[in-house]
Amino acid sequence: ERPRAYSLLLELARSDDLLVVRIEALSSLMRCIDDWDFDAQQFAPFLHPVFECITGVLAKVDMPETRMRVVNFLSSIVQRMQREIVAYAEPIVQLIPPLWQSAAGENMYQTTILVLITKVVEALGAQSTALQSFVAPLVRHSTDLNDPAHVYLVEEGIELWLMLIRNATALDTSMMELLQLLPGLLQYSSETLRKVLKVVEGYVLVDAVGVFRAGGPAIVEALHALVSDTSLTTRATAAGYNALNIIVQCVPFDIAGKSIVDSNALWTAFTCIHDRKEAALALVHHAGFLSRIAVHYPQMFREFMSAQDAGQASVFTEHWVGLFDDVGNVAQRRLFALSFAVAVATTNDGILKALPLMMP
């Protein structure tokens, strides 16, 4: 029976035998936990003695490779037990500072610790909001592009950051201070871009106004640079526009409007649709952003379109309306339709000439 096996392995792991015996006992226990038939409820009564064993072994071990093995074992327990681990979150968190200190200069070991913290945050859910001031310095250390350690830690650091944001019910000062790192990370690497954009979106969804006031203009500039980069894939452009669309939906016009205008994001989208040098699949995302602006910031859209030459506006509108048939998502088609109604209200002659195209 599994409980009997757990008991025997724990006896070996907390005995006074050789350290190698205790480590191997924990390794065997890890294999039991990683098994397909593992039952979290059945293992729950053994959590307390397991943590005692892990703490005892970590106090005796000096070699980084061995400490990594033990930390990986702890990560596996947290991952498999999930909410059962909440009662033991405090002692786990208390282990982090000495672990991190012992990992100084050991990038692989630090990566293992970041993974452990990510799993703890995930298990705690909304309760992890209380850990923000504790975890934020680790996120900064691993994602600051001016810190040499970022070369090794940035992916795990962003994963931890994203997990914090996903489970946040509020954002403290330490989390707001991390905003200054996002513009650089948005241009850092295509491998981390998707998750960095998710971090941006998460921030806006948790506290749109506070986040935009703290770092919104720089983020909008970075997002504009992203969506105007023709070397990126259509999927990357779409992800960049998705973040911009969430900002438009969540941040009031009087707070975000000027920054969006100053970034030239409207002109970039307008020009791409007017020139029609990209495939329709890519142009749909430019058009979707302008449609979002029209619906949520109608005043901005009217002023922008009214400033355009009638000839340019006519060509733009013809191409814009023509993209409607390339939109497959029902919600997006409704957004386009609403934006066409706003466009008519601009009374720009070029748009009015294209009015028949808007009719079914």
mmCIF file of C-alpha atoms in Angstrom:
data_model
loop_
_atom_site.group_PDB
_atom_site.id
_atom_site.type_symbol
_atom_site.label_atom_id
_atom_site.label_comp_id
_atom_site.label_asym_id
_atom_site.label_seq_id
_atom_site.Cartn_x
_atom_site.Cartn_y
_atom_site.Cartn_z
ATOM 1 C CA GLU A 1 0.000 0.000 0.000
ATOM 2 C CA ARG A 2 1.140 3.521 -0.751
ATOM 3 C CA PRO A 3 0.729 4.896 2.805
ATOM 4 C CA ARG A 4 2.994 2.106 4.058
ATOM 5 C CA ALA A 5 5.591 2.984 1.418
ATOM 6 C CA TYR A 6 5.360 6.676 2.373
ATOM 7 C CA SER A 7 5.914 5.817 6.041
ATOM 8 C CA LEU A 8 8.938 3.617 5.362
ATOM 9 C CA LEU A 9 10.599 6.177 3.098
ATOM 10 C CA LEU A 10 9.971 8.969 5.602
ATOM 11 C CA GLU A 11 11.560 6.898 8.366
ATOM 12 C CA LEU A 12 14.688 6.615 6.226
ATOM 13 C CA ALA A 13 14.581 10.293 5.271
ATOM 14 C CA ARG A 14 14.490 11.556 8.846
ATOM 15 C CA SER A 15 16.757 8.986 10.434
ATOM 16 C CA ASP A 16 20.275 9.628 11.678
ATOM 17 C CA ASP A 17 21.714 7.500 8.880
ATOM 18 C CA LEU A 18 24.107 8.772 6.262
ATOM 19 C CA LEU A 19 22.959 11.873 4.410
ATOM 20 C CA VAL A 20 23.084 9.990 1.126
ATOM 21 C CA VAL A 21 20.507 7.530 2.472
ATOM 22 C CA ARG A 22 18.185 10.369 3.470
ATOM 23 C CA ILE A 23 18.532 12.022 0.051
ATOM 24 C CA GLU A 24 17.865 8.784 -1.801
ATOM 25 C CA ALA A 25 14.808 8.181 0.402
ATOM 26 C CA LEU A 26 13.455 11.587 -0.635
ATOM 27 C CA SER A 27 14.218 10.774 -4.274
ATOM 28 C CA SER A 28 12.247 7.543 -3.988
ATOM 29 C CA LEU A 29 9.405 9.442 -2.350
ATOM 30 C CA MET A 30 9.483 11.905 -5.259
ATOM 31 C CA ARG A 31 9.039 9.056 -7.724
ATOM 32 C CA CYS A 32 5.980 7.923 -5.765
ATOM 33 C CA ILE A 33 4.530 11.430 -5.946
ATOM 34 C CA ASP A 34 5.199 11.760 -9.681
ATOM 35 C CA ASP A 35 3.352 8.511 -10.304
ATOM 36 C CA TRP A 36 0.195 8.529 -12.410
ATOM 37 C CA ASP A 37 -1.886 6.963 -9.615
ATOM 38 C CA PHE A 38 -0.830 9.489 -6.970
ATOM 39 C CA ASP A 39 -3.688 10.458 -4.626
ATOM 40 C CA ALA A 40 -3.267 13.878 -2.996
ATOM 41 C CA GLN A 41 -5.818 13.183 -0.268
ATOM 42 C CA GLN A 42 -4.036 9.985 0.659
ATOM 43 C CA PHE A 43 -0.690 11.809 0.905
ATOM 44 C CA ALA A 44 -2.017 14.815 2.870
ATOM 45 C CA PRO A 45 -1.377 13.307 6.377
ATOM 46 C CA PHE A 46 2.323 12.943 5.479
ATOM 47 C CA LEU A 47 2.873 16.587 4.510
ATOM 48 C CA HIS A 48 4.103 17.766 7.895
ATOM 49 C CA PRO A 49 6.777 15.068 8.334
ATOM 50 C CA VAL A 50 7.808 15.495 4.675
ATOM 51 C CA PHE A 51 8.489 19.193 5.204
ATOM 52 C CA GLU A 52 10.445 18.403 8.353
ATOM 53 C CA CYS A 53 12.584 15.943 6.377
ATOM 54 C CA ILE A 54 13.180 18.414 3.553
ATOM 55 C CA THR A 55 14.142 21.189 5.969
ATOM 56 C CA GLY A 56 16.484 18.849 7.809
ATOM 57 C CA VAL A 57 18.202 17.653 4.632
ATOM 58 C CA LEU A 58 18.586 21.187 3.248
ATOM 59 C CA ALA A 59 20.278 22.212 6.510
ATOM 60 C CA LYS A 60 22.884 19.481 5.999
ATOM 61 C CA VAL A 61 23.510 19.736 2.253
ATOM 62 C CA ASP A 62 26.147 22.058 0.798
ATOM 63 C CA MET A 63 26.449 21.042 -2.859
ATOM 64 C CA PRO A 64 24.211 23.129 -5.182
ATOM 65 C CA GLU A 65 23.333 20.108 -7.345
ATOM 66 C CA THR A 66 22.028 18.184 -4.352
ATOM 67 C CA ARG A 67 20.127 21.167 -3.008
ATOM 68 C CA MET A 68 18.537 21.530 -6.449
ATOM 69 C CA ARG A 69 17.319 17.933 -6.245
ATOM 70 C CA VAL A 70 15.696 18.578 -2.891
ATOM 71 C CA VAL A 71 14.113 21.857 -4.052
ATOM 72 C CA ASN A 72 12.764 20.078 -7.140
ATOM 73 C CA PHE A 73 11.209 17.500 -4.841
ATOM 74 C CA LEU A 74 9.559 20.280 -2.837
ATOM 75 C CA SER A 75 8.264 21.834 -6.093
ATOM 76 C CA SER A 76 6.736 18.498 -7.082
ATOM 77 C CA ILE A 77 4.906 18.256 -3.760
ATOM 78 C CA VAL A 78 3.535 21.793 -4.095
ATOM 79 C CA GLN A 79 2.400 21.124 -7.651
ATOM 80 C CA ARG A 80 0.695 17.820 -6.893
ATOM 81 C CA MET A 81 -0.940 18.907 -3.629
ATOM 82 C CA GLN A 82 -2.141 22.359 -4.806
ATOM 83 C CA ARG A 83 -4.667 23.787 -2.280
ATOM 84 C CA GLU A 84 -3.672 21.194 0.343
ATOM 85 C CA ILE A 85 -0.361 23.037 0.568
ATOM 86 C CA VAL A 86 -1.881 26.339 1.748
ATOM 87 C CA ALA A 87 -1.516 25.413 5.419
ATOM 88 C CA TYR A 88 2.222 24.889 4.891
ATOM 89 C CA ALA A 89 2.835 27.972 2.736
ATOM 90 C CA GLU A 90 4.430 29.983 5.549
ATOM 91 C CA PRO A 91 7.218 27.500 6.359
ATOM 92 C CA ILE A 92 7.897 27.077 2.623
ATOM 93 C CA VAL A 93 8.152 30.843 2.158
ATOM 94 C CA GLN A 94 10.479 31.065 5.140
ATOM 95 C CA LEU A 95 12.803 28.637 3.375
ATOM 96 C CA ILE A 96 13.190 30.925 0.347
ATOM 97 C CA PRO A 97 15.564 33.636 1.711
ATOM 98 C CA PRO A 98 18.256 31.209 2.929
ATOM 99 C CA LEU A 99 17.842 29.109 -0.221
ATOM 100 C CA TRP A 100 18.253 32.179 -2.434
ATOM 101 C CA GLN A 101 21.245 33.351 -0.447
ATOM 102 C CA SER A 102 22.900 29.956 -0.776
ATOM 103 C CA ALA A 103 22.234 30.054 -4.539
ATOM 104 C CA ALA A 104 24.179 33.287 -5.129
ATOM 105 C CA GLY A 105 26.027 32.957 -8.423
ATOM 106 C CA GLU A 106 24.420 29.569 -9.141
ATOM 107 C CA ASN A 107 22.034 30.431 -11.969
ATOM 108 C CA MET A 108 20.597 26.945 -12.454
ATOM 109 C CA TYR A 109 19.934 26.665 -8.737
ATOM 110 C CA GLN A 110 18.228 30.080 -8.729
ATOM 111 C CA THR A 111 16.075 28.938 -11.630
ATOM 112 C CA THR A 112 14.923 25.978 -9.556
ATOM 113 C CA ILE A 113 13.976 28.287 -6.681
ATOM 114 C CA LEU A 114 12.001 30.572 -9.012
ATOM 115 C CA VAL A 115 10.049 27.550 -10.260
ATOM 116 C CA LEU A 116 9.285 26.571 -6.648
ATOM 117 C CA ILE A 117 7.983 30.060 -5.830
ATOM 118 C CA THR A 118 5.855 30.070 -8.991
ATOM 119 C CA LYS A 119 4.184 26.843 -7.908
ATOM 120 C CA VAL A 120 3.614 28.170 -4.392
ATOM 121 C CA VAL A 121 1.951 31.298 -5.814
ATOM 122 C CA GLU A 122 -0.222 29.148 -8.061
ATOM 123 C CA ALA A 123 -1.275 26.941 -5.139
ATOM 124 C CA LEU A 124 -2.101 29.938 -2.941
ATOM 125 C CA GLY A 125 -4.268 31.599 -5.587
ATOM 126 C CA ALA A 126 -5.633 34.980 -4.483
ATOM 127 C CA GLN A 127 -3.880 34.588 -1.128
ATOM 128 C CA SER A 128 -0.566 35.050 -2.935
ATOM 129 C CA THR A 129 -1.320 38.802 -3.128
ATOM 130 C CA ALA A 130 0.182 39.019 0.366
ATOM 131 C CA LEU A 131 3.516 37.758 -1.037
ATOM 132 C CA GLN A 132 3.948 40.525 -3.623
ATOM 133 C CA SER A 133 6.462 42.614 -1.685
ATOM 134 C CA PHE A 134 8.415 39.441 -0.883
ATOM 135 C CA VAL A 135 8.500 38.074 -4.439
ATOM 136 C CA ALA A 136 8.815 41.300 -6.475
ATOM 137 C CA PRO A 137 12.579 41.737 -5.773
ATOM 138 C CA LEU A 138 13.196 38.230 -7.137
ATOM 139 C CA VAL A 139 11.176 39.073 -10.245
ATOM 140 C CA ARG A 140 13.215 42.250 -10.705
ATOM 141 C CA HIS A 141 16.514 40.415 -10.282
ATOM 142 C CA SER A 142 15.586 37.834 -12.895
ATOM 143 C CA THR A 143 13.929 40.121 -15.487
ATOM 144 C CA ASP A 144 15.934 43.359 -15.274
ATOM 145 C CA LEU A 145 17.801 43.540 -18.590
ATOM 146 C CA ASN A 146 20.532 45.570 -16.900
ATOM 147 C CA ASP A 147 21.231 42.695 -14.507
ATOM 148 C CA PRO A 148 23.585 40.079 -16.033
ATOM 149 C CA ALA A 149 21.596 37.318 -14.320
ATOM 150 C CA HIS A 150 18.627 37.921 -16.638
ATOM 151 C CA VAL A 151 20.346 35.894 -19.378
ATOM 152 C CA TYR A 152 19.745 32.749 -17.325
ATOM 153 C CA LEU A 153 16.677 33.667 -15.277
ATOM 154 C CA VAL A 154 14.429 35.790 -17.473
ATOM 155 C CA GLU A 155 12.064 33.027 -18.647
ATOM 156 C CA GLU A 156 11.403 31.690 -15.138
ATOM 157 C CA GLY A 157 11.204 35.263 -13.804
ATOM 158 C CA ILE A 158 8.518 36.200 -16.326
ATOM 159 C CA GLU A 159 6.627 32.986 -15.545
ATOM 160 C CA LEU A 160 6.669 33.890 -11.837
ATOM 161 C CA TRP A 161 5.618 37.468 -12.620
ATOM 162 C CA LEU A 162 2.719 36.267 -14.742
ATOM 163 C CA MET A 163 1.562 33.892 -12.022
ATOM 164 C CA LEU A 164 1.623 36.727 -9.472
ATOM 165 C CA ILE A 165 -0.462 38.953 -11.743
ATOM 166 C CA ARG A 166 -2.957 36.218 -12.602
ATOM 167 C CA ASN A 167 -3.688 35.650 -8.930
ATOM 168 C CA ALA A 168 -3.516 39.271 -7.760
ATOM 169 C CA THR A 169 -6.531 40.979 -6.242
ATOM 170 C CA ALA A 170 -4.606 44.240 -5.876
ATOM 171 C CA LEU A 171 -1.158 45.606 -6.703
ATOM 172 C CA ASP A 172 1.222 46.966 -4.081
ATOM 173 C CA THR A 173 4.014 49.498 -4.605
ATOM 174 C CA SER A 174 6.614 46.832 -5.331
ATOM 175 C CA MET A 175 4.511 45.461 -8.199
ATOM 176 C CA MET A 176 3.929 48.932 -9.621
ATOM 177 C CA GLU A 177 7.668 49.574 -9.604
ATOM 178 C CA LEU A 178 8.175 46.550 -11.856
ATOM 179 C CA LEU A 179 6.209 48.282 -14.627
ATOM 180 C CA GLN A 180 9.345 50.123 -15.742
ATOM 181 C CA LEU A 181 10.819 46.791 -16.888
ATOM 182 C CA LEU A 182 7.984 45.963 -19.310
ATOM 183 C CA PRO A 183 8.879 48.276 -22.255
ATOM 184 C CA GLY A 184 12.335 46.704 -22.529
ATOM 185 C CA LEU A 185 10.989 43.172 -22.168
ATOM 186 C CA LEU A 186 8.440 43.782 -24.937
ATOM 187 C CA GLN A 187 11.352 44.183 -27.324
ATOM 188 C CA TYR A 188 13.673 41.631 -25.729
ATOM 189 C CA SER A 189 12.887 38.301 -27.363
ATOM 190 C CA SER A 190 10.156 36.669 -29.392
ATOM 191 C CA GLU A 191 10.444 33.620 -27.117
ATOM 192 C CA THR A 192 9.227 35.539 -24.070
ATOM 193 C CA LEU A 193 6.977 38.045 -25.868
ATOM 194 C CA ARG A 194 3.687 36.172 -25.463
ATOM 195 C CA LYS A 195 4.035 35.915 -21.693
ATOM 196 C CA VAL A 196 5.244 39.510 -21.316
ATOM 197 C CA LEU A 197 2.121 40.657 -23.172
ATOM 198 C CA LYS A 198 0.031 38.539 -20.798
ATOM 199 C CA VAL A 199 1.728 40.312 -17.893
ATOM 200 C CA VAL A 200 0.792 43.691 -19.436
ATOM 201 C CA GLU A 201 -2.811 42.578 -19.901
ATOM 202 C CA GLY A 202 -2.959 41.229 -16.358
ATOM 203 C CA TYR A 203 -1.768 44.517 -14.897
ATOM 204 C CA VAL A 204 -4.420 46.459 -16.804
ATOM 205 C CA LEU A 205 -7.199 44.084 -15.784
ATOM 206 C CA VAL A 206 -6.270 44.292 -12.089
ATOM 207 C CA ASP A 207 -5.890 48.078 -11.836
ATOM 208 C CA ALA A 208 -6.245 49.821 -15.190
ATOM 209 C CA VAL A 209 -6.135 53.443 -14.036
ATOM 210 C CA GLY A 210 -3.404 52.988 -11.429
ATOM 211 C CA VAL A 211 -1.210 50.999 -13.809
ATOM 212 C CA PHE A 212 -1.611 53.457 -16.676
ATOM 213 C CA ARG A 213 -0.739 56.407 -14.478
ATOM 214 C CA ALA A 214 2.314 54.564 -13.176
ATOM 215 C CA GLY A 215 3.728 53.408 -16.514
ATOM 216 C CA GLY A 216 1.110 53.455 -19.240
ATOM 217 C CA PRO A 217 2.660 55.905 -21.742
ATOM 218 C CA ALA A 218 5.937 53.958 -21.978
ATOM 219 C CA ILE A 219 4.053 50.688 -22.366
ATOM 220 C CA VAL A 220 1.867 52.123 -25.145
ATOM 221 C CA GLU A 221 4.998 53.357 -26.966
ATOM 222 C CA ALA A 222 6.536 49.892 -26.695
ATOM 223 C CA LEU A 223 3.335 48.223 -27.908
ATOM 224 C CA HIS A 224 3.183 50.578 -30.876
ATOM 225 C CA ALA A 225 6.783 49.717 -31.752
ATOM 226 C CA LEU A 226 5.781 46.064 -31.572
ATOM 227 C CA VAL A 227 2.722 46.205 -33.833
ATOM 228 C CA SER A 228 4.523 48.401 -36.375
ATOM 229 C CA ASP A 229 7.445 45.971 -36.686
ATOM 230 C CA THR A 230 6.902 44.305 -40.051
ATOM 231 C CA SER A 231 9.480 41.610 -39.273
ATOM 232 C CA LEU A 232 7.216 40.024 -36.667
ATOM 233 C CA THR A 233 4.751 37.250 -37.372
ATOM 234 C CA THR A 234 1.043 37.978 -37.751
ATOM 235 C CA ARG A 235 0.427 36.157 -34.487
ATOM 236 C CA ALA A 236 2.846 38.455 -32.620
ATOM 237 C CA THR A 237 1.207 41.541 -34.149
ATOM 238 C CA ALA A 238 -2.213 40.237 -33.127
ATOM 239 C CA ALA A 239 -0.997 39.673 -29.540
ATOM 240 C CA GLY A 240 0.389 43.213 -29.415
ATOM 241 C CA TYR A 241 -2.886 44.680 -30.621
ATOM 242 C CA ASN A 242 -4.786 42.553 -28.117
ATOM 243 C CA ALA A 243 -2.868 44.258 -25.302
ATOM 244 C CA LEU A 244 -3.599 47.687 -26.821
ATOM 245 C CA ASN A 245 -7.278 46.788 -27.173
ATOM 246 C CA ILE A 246 -7.487 45.816 -23.508
ATOM 247 C CA ILE A 247 -5.959 49.166 -22.552
ATOM 248 C CA VAL A 248 -8.543 50.970 -24.695
ATOM 249 C CA GLN A 249 -11.369 48.947 -23.130
ATOM 250 C CA CYS A 250 -10.249 49.392 -19.524
ATOM 251 C CA VAL A 251 -8.603 52.822 -19.291
ATOM 252 C CA PRO A 252 -10.802 55.948 -19.647
ATOM 253 C CA PHE A 253 -10.150 58.216 -22.625
ATOM 254 C CA ASP A 254 -9.126 61.208 -20.488
ATOM 255 C CA ILE A 255 -6.290 59.140 -18.996
ATOM 256 C CA ALA A 256 -5.047 57.084 -21.959
ATOM 257 C CA GLY A 257 -6.156 59.119 -24.964
ATOM 258 C CA LYS A 258 -3.194 61.484 -25.238
ATOM 259 C CA SER A 259 -0.637 58.691 -24.894
ATOM 260 C CA ILE A 260 -2.280 56.655 -27.644
ATOM 261 C CA VAL A 261 -2.382 59.675 -29.969
ATOM 262 C CA ASP A 262 1.229 60.599 -29.183
ATOM 263 C CA SER A 263 2.377 57.048 -29.916
ATOM 264 C CA ASN A 264 1.112 57.313 -33.527
ATOM 265 C CA ALA A 265 -0.605 53.943 -33.147
ATOM 266 C CA LEU A 266 -3.703 55.281 -34.940
ATOM 267 C CA TRP A 267 -1.669 56.550 -37.877
ATOM 268 C CA THR A 268 0.196 53.250 -38.156
ATOM 269 C CA ALA A 269 -3.041 51.243 -38.311
ATOM 270 C CA PHE A 270 -4.619 53.756 -40.708
ATOM 271 C CA THR A 271 -1.617 53.693 -43.050
ATOM 272 C CA CYS A 272 -1.396 49.900 -43.097
ATOM 273 C CA ILE A 273 -5.066 49.620 -44.093
ATOM 274 C CA HIS A 274 -4.825 52.463 -46.614
ATOM 275 C CA ASP A 275 -1.714 51.084 -48.327
ATOM 276 C CA ARG A 276 -2.896 47.469 -48.138
ATOM 277 C CA LYS A 277 0.618 46.051 -48.526
ATOM 278 C CA GLU A 278 0.020 43.209 -46.059
ATOM 279 C CA ALA A 279 -2.204 40.151 -46.309
ATOM 280 C CA ALA A 280 -5.804 40.496 -45.165
ATOM 281 C CA LEU A 281 -5.066 38.215 -42.195
ATOM 282 C CA ALA A 282 -2.624 40.828 -40.874
ATOM 283 C CA LEU A 283 -4.693 43.871 -41.850
ATOM 284 C CA VAL A 284 -7.651 42.587 -39.837
ATOM 285 C CA HIS A 285 -5.710 43.231 -36.638
ATOM 286 C CA HIS A 286 -4.899 46.837 -37.609
ATOM 287 C CA ALA A 287 -8.565 47.334 -38.493
ATOM 288 C CA GLY A 288 -9.697 45.722 -35.259
ATOM 289 C CA PHE A 289 -7.650 48.218 -33.244
ATOM 290 C CA LEU A 290 -9.146 51.217 -35.090
ATOM 291 C CA SER A 291 -12.606 49.712 -34.666
ATOM 292 C CA ARG A 292 -11.963 49.389 -30.940
ATOM 293 C CA ILE A 293 -10.858 53.035 -30.812
ATOM 294 C CA ALA A 294 -14.010 54.086 -32.699
ATOM 295 C CA VAL A 295 -16.311 52.299 -30.256
ATOM 296 C CA HIS A 296 -14.578 53.159 -26.976
ATOM 297 C CA TYR A 297 -12.949 56.491 -27.831
ATOM 298 C CA PRO A 298 -15.389 57.880 -30.459
ATOM 299 C CA GLN A 299 -14.250 61.462 -29.944
ATOM 300 C CA MET A 300 -10.634 60.512 -30.679
ATOM 301 C CA PHE A 301 -11.656 58.538 -33.743
ATOM 302 C CA ARG A 302 -13.843 61.342 -35.121
ATOM 303 C CA GLU A 303 -11.093 63.910 -34.655
ATOM 304 C CA PHE A 304 -8.521 61.637 -36.269
ATOM 305 C CA MET A 305 -10.675 60.819 -39.299
ATOM 306 C CA SER A 306 -11.854 64.409 -39.725
ATOM 307 C CA ALA A 307 -8.217 65.444 -40.043
ATOM 308 C CA GLN A 308 -7.632 63.093 -42.986
ATOM 309 C CA ASP A 309 -7.844 64.110 -46.620
ATOM 310 C CA ALA A 310 -11.113 63.014 -48.255
ATOM 311 C CA GLY A 311 -9.247 60.973 -50.854
ATOM 312 C CA GLN A 312 -7.219 59.125 -48.223
ATOM 313 C CA ALA A 313 -10.294 58.610 -46.077
ATOM 314 C CA SER A 314 -12.203 57.166 -49.035
ATOM 315 C CA VAL A 315 -9.478 54.640 -49.885
ATOM 316 C CA PHE A 316 -9.061 53.740 -46.209
ATOM 317 C CA THR A 317 -12.791 53.222 -45.691
ATOM 318 C CA GLU A 318 -13.109 51.078 -48.810
ATOM 319 C CA HIS A 319 -10.301 48.818 -47.618
ATOM 320 C CA TRP A 320 -11.534 48.856 -44.014
ATOM 321 C CA VAL A 321 -15.069 47.803 -44.935
ATOM 322 C CA GLY A 322 -13.647 45.256 -47.360
ATOM 323 C CA LEU A 323 -11.918 43.512 -44.464
ATOM 324 C CA PHE A 324 -15.253 42.774 -42.802
ATOM 325 C CA ASP A 325 -15.624 39.519 -44.733
ATOM 326 C CA ASP A 326 -12.207 38.389 -43.466
ATOM 327 C CA VAL A 327 -13.340 38.617 -39.842
ATOM 328 C CA GLY A 328 -14.519 35.225 -38.636
ATOM 329 C CA ASN A 329 -15.154 35.970 -34.967
ATOM 330 C CA VAL A 330 -18.766 37.010 -34.305
ATOM 331 C CA ALA A 331 -17.831 39.474 -31.561
ATOM 332 C CA GLN A 332 -15.258 41.096 -33.841
ATOM 333 C CA ARG A 333 -17.806 41.415 -36.650
ATOM 334 C CA ARG A 334 -20.152 43.213 -34.263
ATOM 335 C CA LEU A 335 -17.285 45.504 -33.237
ATOM 336 C CA PHE A 336 -16.599 46.335 -36.905
ATOM 337 C CA ALA A 337 -20.282 47.062 -37.533
ATOM 338 C CA LEU A 338 -20.493 49.417 -34.555
ATOM 339 C CA SER A 339 -17.336 51.197 -35.629
ATOM 340 C CA PHE A 340 -18.739 51.743 -39.140
ATOM 341 C CA ALA A 341 -21.672 53.563 -37.541
ATOM 342 C CA VAL A 342 -19.264 55.801 -35.611
ATOM 343 C CA ALA A 343 -17.285 56.437 -38.808
ATOM 344 C CA VAL A 344 -20.377 57.729 -40.624
ATOM 345 C CA ALA A 345 -20.873 60.268 -37.839
ATOM 346 C CA THR A 346 -17.534 61.882 -38.659
ATOM 347 C CA THR A 347 -19.139 63.384 -41.800
ATOM 348 C CA ASN A 348 -15.827 63.062 -43.644
ATOM 349 C CA ASP A 349 -16.659 63.193 -47.361
ATOM 350 C CA GLY A 350 -14.331 60.273 -48.106
ATOM 351 C CA ILE A 351 -16.135 58.083 -45.584
ATOM 352 C CA LEU A 352 -19.569 59.120 -46.762
ATOM 353 C CA LYS A 353 -18.650 58.197 -50.331
ATOM 354 C CA ALA A 354 -17.977 54.658 -49.113
ATOM 355 C CA LEU A 355 -21.318 54.509 -47.276
ATOM 356 C CA PRO A 356 -22.930 52.136 -49.838
ATOM 357 C CA LEU A 357 -20.196 49.614 -49.095
ATOM 358 C CA MET A 358 -21.376 49.441 -45.492
ATOM 359 C CA MET A 359 -24.850 48.400 -46.509
ATOM 360 C CA PRO A 360 -25.633 44.649 -46.638
#
